[in-house]
Amino acid sequence: MAETAAALRALAHNVRAARTRAGLSLDELGRRAQVSKGALVALEKAQGNPNFATLVRLADTLGVSVSALMEGPAEGRVRVVAADAVAPLWTGERGSEARLMLTTSGPAPVEVWRWRLEPGEEYPSHPHQAGVVETVSVTAGRMTLVVDGTEYPVEAGQTAAFDGDTPHTYRGAGTESCHLVMTVHLPPGPASTA
């Protein structure tokens, strides 16, 4: 429970700081990110509980990574993160999940995600800001990657890369769980300011 409260405080601080740096009012951020002002007020008071899609829309609107909104202070030169130490940011009805493991620092950060997709379950993503590149590396099972309406089968041992500024969907395929590592490569510039 204390970890959840600390995570909400870090999220509240980071959203407020990024909004202030961007020079946006609550109303303007809400309009651009398609999030209600009430939800933003609660979030900045560490009382909100935003879903994954809301976090992505806020991050894209503010020009930061999702993890930049969620991270606490830096912990040192090397971070080792166990999958079970990170709560899923998205869970599907059939048991699929996505966990943001970490984000690298520097002028063009990279988010590293662990996904499990159950057969037939999918996660549709809205387009990200221009310059975002995503990769998916399937480690077990298979998936269907849908980019701008075109389907691409990706199997264990294969990696696909695509520009994330177009609609895209991850869908579990086959009869067993699909495990994959997804990276989001953010462009240098305002998006790298945490």
PDB file of C-alpha atoms in Angstrom:
ATOM      1  CA  MET A   1       0.000   0.000   0.000  1.00  0.00           C
ATOM      2  CA  ALA A   2       2.854   2.389   0.864  1.00  0.00           C
ATOM      3  CA  GLU A   3       4.484   1.623  -2.516  1.00  0.00           C
ATOM      4  CA  THR A   4       1.247   2.528  -4.311  1.00  0.00           C
ATOM      5  CA  ALA A   5       0.958   5.823  -2.428  1.00  0.00           C
ATOM      6  CA  ALA A   6       4.601   6.649  -3.207  1.00  0.00           C
ATOM      7  CA  ALA A   7       4.044   5.824  -6.897  1.00  0.00           C
ATOM      8  CA  LEU A   8       0.964   8.084  -6.996  1.00  0.00           C
ATOM      9  CA  ARG A   9       2.935  10.918  -5.355  1.00  0.00           C
ATOM     10  CA  ALA A  10       5.756  10.540  -7.905  1.00  0.00           C
ATOM     11  CA  LEU A  11       3.224  10.486 -10.763  1.00  0.00           C
ATOM     12  CA  ALA A  12       1.461  13.578  -9.377  1.00  0.00           C
ATOM     13  CA  HIS A  13       4.738  15.469  -9.034  1.00  0.00           C
ATOM     14  CA  ASN A  14       5.984  14.473 -12.492  1.00  0.00           C
ATOM     15  CA  VAL A  15       2.726  15.335 -14.298  1.00  0.00           C
ATOM     16  CA  ARG A  16       2.532  18.731 -12.571  1.00  0.00           C
ATOM     17  CA  ALA A  17       6.222  19.457 -13.314  1.00  0.00           C
ATOM     18  CA  ALA A  18       5.923  18.428 -16.981  1.00  0.00           C
ATOM     19  CA  ARG A  19       2.714  20.450 -17.387  1.00  0.00           C
ATOM     20  CA  THR A  20       4.384  23.506 -15.839  1.00  0.00           C
ATOM     21  CA  ARG A  21       7.471  23.117 -18.060  1.00  0.00           C
ATOM     22  CA  ALA A  22       5.194  22.897 -21.098  1.00  0.00           C
ATOM     23  CA  GLY A  23       3.338  26.041 -20.002  1.00  0.00           C
ATOM     24  CA  LEU A  24      -0.041  24.299 -20.076  1.00  0.00           C
ATOM     25  CA  SER A  25      -3.013  24.952 -17.844  1.00  0.00           C
ATOM     26  CA  LEU A  26      -5.023  22.010 -16.553  1.00  0.00           C
ATOM     27  CA  ASP A  27      -7.755  22.915 -19.038  1.00  0.00           C
ATOM     28  CA  GLU A  28      -5.364  22.992 -21.996  1.00  0.00           C
ATOM     29  CA  LEU A  29      -3.598  19.756 -21.038  1.00  0.00           C
ATOM     30  CA  GLY A  30      -6.964  18.081 -20.587  1.00  0.00           C
ATOM     31  CA  ARG A  31      -8.173  19.293 -23.983  1.00  0.00           C
ATOM     32  CA  ARG A  32      -5.016  18.207 -25.819  1.00  0.00           C
ATOM     33  CA  ALA A  33      -4.718  14.840 -24.061  1.00  0.00           C
ATOM     34  CA  GLN A  34      -8.480  14.187 -24.053  1.00  0.00           C
ATOM     35  CA  VAL A  35      -8.514  13.786 -20.260  1.00  0.00           C
ATOM     36  CA  SER A  36     -11.073  15.511 -18.048  1.00  0.00           C
ATOM     37  CA  LYS A  37      -9.923  18.424 -15.901  1.00  0.00           C
ATOM     38  CA  GLY A  38     -11.321  16.656 -12.838  1.00  0.00           C
ATOM     39  CA  ALA A  39      -9.195  13.590 -13.541  1.00  0.00           C
ATOM     40  CA  LEU A  40      -6.108  15.807 -13.942  1.00  0.00           C
ATOM     41  CA  VAL A  41      -6.802  17.676 -10.701  1.00  0.00           C
ATOM     42  CA  ALA A  42      -7.154  14.354  -8.850  1.00  0.00           C
ATOM     43  CA  LEU A  43      -4.012  13.020 -10.516  1.00  0.00           C
ATOM     44  CA  GLU A  44      -1.950  16.058  -9.518  1.00  0.00           C
ATOM     45  CA  LYS A  45      -3.193  15.623  -5.934  1.00  0.00           C
ATOM     46  CA  ALA A  46      -2.015  11.968  -5.997  1.00  0.00           C
ATOM     47  CA  GLN A  47      -5.622  10.836  -5.778  1.00  0.00           C
ATOM     48  CA  GLY A  48      -6.067   9.649  -9.342  1.00  0.00           C
ATOM     49  CA  ASN A  49      -5.694   6.172 -10.729  1.00  0.00           C
ATOM     50  CA  PRO A  50      -5.210   6.673 -14.473  1.00  0.00           C
ATOM     51  CA  ASN A  51      -5.340   3.777 -16.884  1.00  0.00           C
ATOM     52  CA  PHE A  52      -2.554   2.971 -19.331  1.00  0.00           C
ATOM     53  CA  ALA A  53      -4.175   4.759 -22.294  1.00  0.00           C
ATOM     54  CA  THR A  54      -4.514   7.943 -20.215  1.00  0.00           C
ATOM     55  CA  LEU A  55      -0.834   7.795 -19.211  1.00  0.00           C
ATOM     56  CA  VAL A  56       0.206   7.374 -22.857  1.00  0.00           C
ATOM     57  CA  ARG A  57      -1.963  10.330 -23.982  1.00  0.00           C
ATOM     58  CA  LEU A  58      -0.564  12.528 -21.182  1.00  0.00           C
ATOM     59  CA  ALA A  59       3.034  11.527 -21.950  1.00  0.00           C
ATOM     60  CA  ASP A  60       2.604  12.168 -25.669  1.00  0.00           C
ATOM     61  CA  THR A  61       0.920  15.528 -25.051  1.00  0.00           C
ATOM     62  CA  LEU A  62       3.601  16.603 -22.586  1.00  0.00           C
ATOM     63  CA  GLY A  63       6.431  15.341 -24.802  1.00  0.00           C
ATOM     64  CA  VAL A  64       7.837  12.916 -22.223  1.00  0.00           C
ATOM     65  CA  SER A  65       8.033   9.146 -21.849  1.00  0.00           C
ATOM     66  CA  VAL A  66       5.434   7.232 -19.853  1.00  0.00           C
ATOM     67  CA  SER A  67       8.122   6.233 -17.386  1.00  0.00           C
ATOM     68  CA  ALA A  68       9.221   9.862 -16.977  1.00  0.00           C
ATOM     69  CA  LEU A  69       5.746  10.432 -15.551  1.00  0.00           C
ATOM     70  CA  MET A  70       6.068   7.487 -13.190  1.00  0.00           C
ATOM     71  CA  GLU A  71       9.692   7.432 -12.022  1.00  0.00           C
ATOM     72  CA  GLY A  72      10.892   8.568  -8.660  1.00  0.00           C
ATOM     73  CA  PRO A  73      14.361  10.070  -8.142  1.00  0.00           C
ATOM     74  CA  ALA A  74      17.304   8.379  -9.879  1.00  0.00           C
ATOM     75  CA  GLU A  75      18.704   5.469  -7.906  1.00  0.00           C
ATOM     76  CA  GLY A  76      22.254   5.254  -9.191  1.00  0.00           C
ATOM     77  CA  ARG A  77      24.343   4.242 -12.165  1.00  0.00           C
ATOM     78  CA  VAL A  78      22.929   0.736 -12.619  1.00  0.00           C
ATOM     79  CA  ARG A  79      19.328  -0.329 -12.213  1.00  0.00           C
ATOM     80  CA  VAL A  80      18.271  -3.951 -12.225  1.00  0.00           C
ATOM     81  CA  VAL A  81      14.528  -4.446 -12.424  1.00  0.00           C
ATOM     82  CA  ALA A  82      12.753  -7.770 -11.895  1.00  0.00           C
ATOM     83  CA  ALA A  83       9.517  -8.281 -13.831  1.00  0.00           C
ATOM     84  CA  ASP A  84       7.599  -9.193 -10.670  1.00  0.00           C
ATOM     85  CA  ALA A  85       8.700  -5.920  -9.032  1.00  0.00           C
ATOM     86  CA  VAL A  86       6.819  -3.866 -11.635  1.00  0.00           C
ATOM     87  CA  ALA A  87       3.026  -3.753 -11.687  1.00  0.00           C
ATOM     88  CA  PRO A  88       1.346  -4.168 -15.076  1.00  0.00           C
ATOM     89  CA  LEU A  89       0.208  -0.896 -16.665  1.00  0.00           C
ATOM     90  CA  TRP A  90      -2.268  -2.753 -18.837  1.00  0.00           C
ATOM     91  CA  THR A  91      -4.080  -6.025 -18.281  1.00  0.00           C
ATOM     92  CA  GLY A  92      -6.462  -7.637 -20.710  1.00  0.00           C
ATOM     93  CA  GLU A  93      -9.615  -9.578 -19.968  1.00  0.00           C
ATOM     94  CA  ARG A  94      -7.942 -12.868 -20.959  1.00  0.00           C
ATOM     95  CA  GLY A  95      -4.826 -12.335 -18.813  1.00  0.00           C
ATOM     96  CA  SER A  96      -2.586 -10.377 -21.180  1.00  0.00           C
ATOM     97  CA  GLU A  97      -0.409  -7.705 -19.602  1.00  0.00           C
ATOM     98  CA  ALA A  98       2.183  -5.023 -20.310  1.00  0.00           C
ATOM     99  CA  ARG A  99       4.852  -3.943 -17.824  1.00  0.00           C
ATOM    100  CA  LEU A 100       7.085  -0.905 -18.280  1.00  0.00           C
ATOM    101  CA  MET A 101      10.402  -2.241 -16.989  1.00  0.00           C
ATOM    102  CA  LEU A 102      12.539   0.889 -17.288  1.00  0.00           C
ATOM    103  CA  THR A 103      13.466   3.869 -19.407  1.00  0.00           C
ATOM    104  CA  THR A 104      17.003   4.793 -20.339  1.00  0.00           C
ATOM    105  CA  SER A 105      18.234   8.326 -19.752  1.00  0.00           C
ATOM    106  CA  GLY A 106      19.882  10.650 -22.228  1.00  0.00           C
ATOM    107  CA  PRO A 107      18.805  12.840 -25.114  1.00  0.00           C
ATOM    108  CA  ALA A 108      16.753  10.080 -26.818  1.00  0.00           C
ATOM    109  CA  PRO A 109      15.382   7.752 -24.116  1.00  0.00           C
ATOM    110  CA  VAL A 110      14.196   4.204 -24.765  1.00  0.00           C
ATOM    111  CA  GLU A 111      11.366   2.548 -22.852  1.00  0.00           C
ATOM    112  CA  VAL A 112      11.697  -1.210 -22.321  1.00  0.00           C
ATOM    113  CA  TRP A 113       8.432  -3.126 -21.923  1.00  0.00           C
ATOM    114  CA  ARG A 114       7.594  -6.773 -21.202  1.00  0.00           C
ATOM    115  CA  TRP A 115       4.333  -8.000 -22.737  1.00  0.00           C
ATOM    116  CA  ARG A 116       2.328 -11.194 -22.535  1.00  0.00           C
ATOM    117  CA  LEU A 117      -0.465 -11.515 -25.086  1.00  0.00           C
ATOM    118  CA  GLU A 118      -3.013 -14.297 -24.803  1.00  0.00           C
ATOM    119  CA  PRO A 119      -4.397 -15.823 -28.014  1.00  0.00           C
ATOM    120  CA  GLY A 120      -6.908 -13.505 -29.684  1.00  0.00           C
ATOM    121  CA  GLU A 121      -6.425 -10.673 -27.174  1.00  0.00           C
ATOM    122  CA  GLU A 122      -5.220  -7.339 -28.472  1.00  0.00           C
ATOM    123  CA  TYR A 123      -4.093  -3.917 -27.414  1.00  0.00           C
ATOM    124  CA  PRO A 124      -4.823  -1.081 -29.882  1.00  0.00           C
ATOM    125  CA  SER A 125      -2.542   1.940 -29.507  1.00  0.00           C
ATOM    126  CA  HIS A 126      -3.190   5.433 -30.734  1.00  0.00           C
ATOM    127  CA  PRO A 127      -0.440   7.073 -32.794  1.00  0.00           C
ATOM    128  CA  HIS A 128       2.463   8.525 -30.811  1.00  0.00           C
ATOM    129  CA  GLN A 129       4.321  11.762 -31.488  1.00  0.00           C
ATOM    130  CA  ALA A 130       6.351  12.012 -34.698  1.00  0.00           C
ATOM    131  CA  GLY A 131       9.789  10.413 -34.430  1.00  0.00           C
ATOM    132  CA  VAL A 132       8.790   7.585 -32.068  1.00  0.00           C
ATOM    133  CA  VAL A 133      10.017   4.170 -33.258  1.00  0.00           C
ATOM    134  CA  GLU A 134       8.789   0.929 -31.681  1.00  0.00           C
ATOM    135  CA  THR A 135      10.288  -2.544 -31.868  1.00  0.00           C
ATOM    136  CA  VAL A 136       8.738  -5.849 -30.842  1.00  0.00           C
ATOM    137  CA  SER A 137      10.906  -8.924 -30.236  1.00  0.00           C
ATOM    138  CA  VAL A 138       8.889 -12.088 -29.730  1.00  0.00           C
ATOM    139  CA  THR A 139      10.587 -14.500 -27.321  1.00  0.00           C
ATOM    140  CA  ALA A 140       7.844 -17.176 -27.212  1.00  0.00           C
ATOM    141  CA  GLY A 141       4.650 -17.826 -29.146  1.00  0.00           C
ATOM    142  CA  ARG A 142       3.500 -15.562 -31.921  1.00  0.00           C
ATOM    143  CA  MET A 143       1.615 -12.350 -32.451  1.00  0.00           C
ATOM    144  CA  THR A 144       0.064 -10.263 -35.163  1.00  0.00           C
ATOM    145  CA  LEU A 145       1.341  -6.710 -35.397  1.00  0.00           C
ATOM    146  CA  VAL A 146      -1.120  -4.385 -37.127  1.00  0.00           C
ATOM    147  CA  VAL A 147       0.393  -1.117 -38.367  1.00  0.00           C
ATOM    148  CA  ASP A 148      -1.833   1.371 -40.170  1.00  0.00           C
ATOM    149  CA  GLY A 149      -4.311  -1.398 -41.014  1.00  0.00           C
ATOM    150  CA  THR A 150      -1.780  -3.916 -42.400  1.00  0.00           C
ATOM    151  CA  GLU A 151      -1.175  -7.171 -40.491  1.00  0.00           C
ATOM    152  CA  TYR A 152       2.330  -8.582 -39.943  1.00  0.00           C
ATOM    153  CA  PRO A 153       2.852 -12.002 -38.319  1.00  0.00           C
ATOM    154  CA  VAL A 154       5.781 -11.999 -35.865  1.00  0.00           C
ATOM    155  CA  GLU A 155       6.970 -15.311 -34.395  1.00  0.00           C
ATOM    156  CA  ALA A 156       9.397 -16.369 -31.678  1.00  0.00           C
ATOM    157  CA  GLY A 157      12.910 -15.269 -32.603  1.00  0.00           C
ATOM    158  CA  GLN A 158      11.694 -12.444 -34.854  1.00  0.00           C
ATOM    159  CA  THR A 159      11.822  -8.686 -34.288  1.00  0.00           C
ATOM    160  CA  ALA A 160       9.796  -6.015 -36.064  1.00  0.00           C
ATOM    161  CA  ALA A 161      10.371  -2.260 -36.057  1.00  0.00           C
ATOM    162  CA  PHE A 162       7.981   0.489 -37.150  1.00  0.00           C
ATOM    163  CA  ASP A 163       7.251   4.196 -36.844  1.00  0.00           C
ATOM    164  CA  GLY A 164       4.895   4.629 -33.888  1.00  0.00           C
ATOM    165  CA  ASP A 165       3.179   7.754 -35.240  1.00  0.00           C
ATOM    166  CA  THR A 166       0.490   5.678 -36.934  1.00  0.00           C
ATOM    167  CA  PRO A 167      -2.281   3.534 -35.405  1.00  0.00           C
ATOM    168  CA  HIS A 168      -0.943   0.134 -34.331  1.00  0.00           C
ATOM    169  CA  THR A 169      -2.214  -2.945 -32.515  1.00  0.00           C
ATOM    170  CA  TYR A 170      -0.580  -5.891 -30.770  1.00  0.00           C
ATOM    171  CA  ARG A 171      -2.610  -9.135 -30.995  1.00  0.00           C
ATOM    172  CA  GLY A 172      -1.857 -12.568 -29.583  1.00  0.00           C
ATOM    173  CA  ALA A 173      -1.910 -15.258 -32.278  1.00  0.00           C
ATOM    174  CA  GLY A 174      -1.805 -19.040 -32.255  1.00  0.00           C
ATOM    175  CA  THR A 175      -2.842 -21.221 -29.327  1.00  0.00           C
ATOM    176  CA  GLU A 176      -0.311 -20.273 -26.636  1.00  0.00           C
ATOM    177  CA  SER A 177       0.738 -17.102 -24.840  1.00  0.00           C
ATOM    178  CA  CYS A 178       2.974 -14.743 -26.766  1.00  0.00           C
ATOM    179  CA  HIS A 179       5.836 -13.189 -24.786  1.00  0.00           C
ATOM    180  CA  LEU A 180       7.645 -10.201 -26.200  1.00  0.00           C
ATOM    181  CA  VAL A 181       9.953  -7.343 -25.354  1.00  0.00           C
ATOM    182  CA  MET A 182       8.804  -4.046 -26.791  1.00  0.00           C
ATOM    183  CA  THR A 183      10.926  -0.926 -26.953  1.00  0.00           C
ATOM    184  CA  VAL A 184       9.768   2.615 -27.571  1.00  0.00           C
ATOM    185  CA  HIS A 185      12.529   4.829 -28.928  1.00  0.00           C
ATOM    186  CA  LEU A 186      11.693   8.457 -28.194  1.00  0.00           C
ATOM    187  CA  PRO A 187      13.023  11.275 -30.348  1.00  0.00           C
ATOM    188  CA  PRO A 188      15.611  13.666 -28.910  1.00  0.00           C
ATOM    189  CA  GLY A 189      14.408  17.040 -27.739  1.00  0.00           C
ATOM    190  CA  PRO A 190      11.470  17.937 -25.505  1.00  0.00           C
ATOM    191  CA  ALA A 191      10.404  14.290 -25.236  1.00  0.00           C
ATOM    192  CA  SER A 192      13.643  13.513 -23.404  1.00  0.00           C
ATOM    193  CA  THR A 193      13.100  16.101 -20.688  1.00  0.00           C
ATOM    194  CA  ALA A 194      12.004  14.306 -17.531  1.00  0.00           C
TER     195      ALA A 194
END
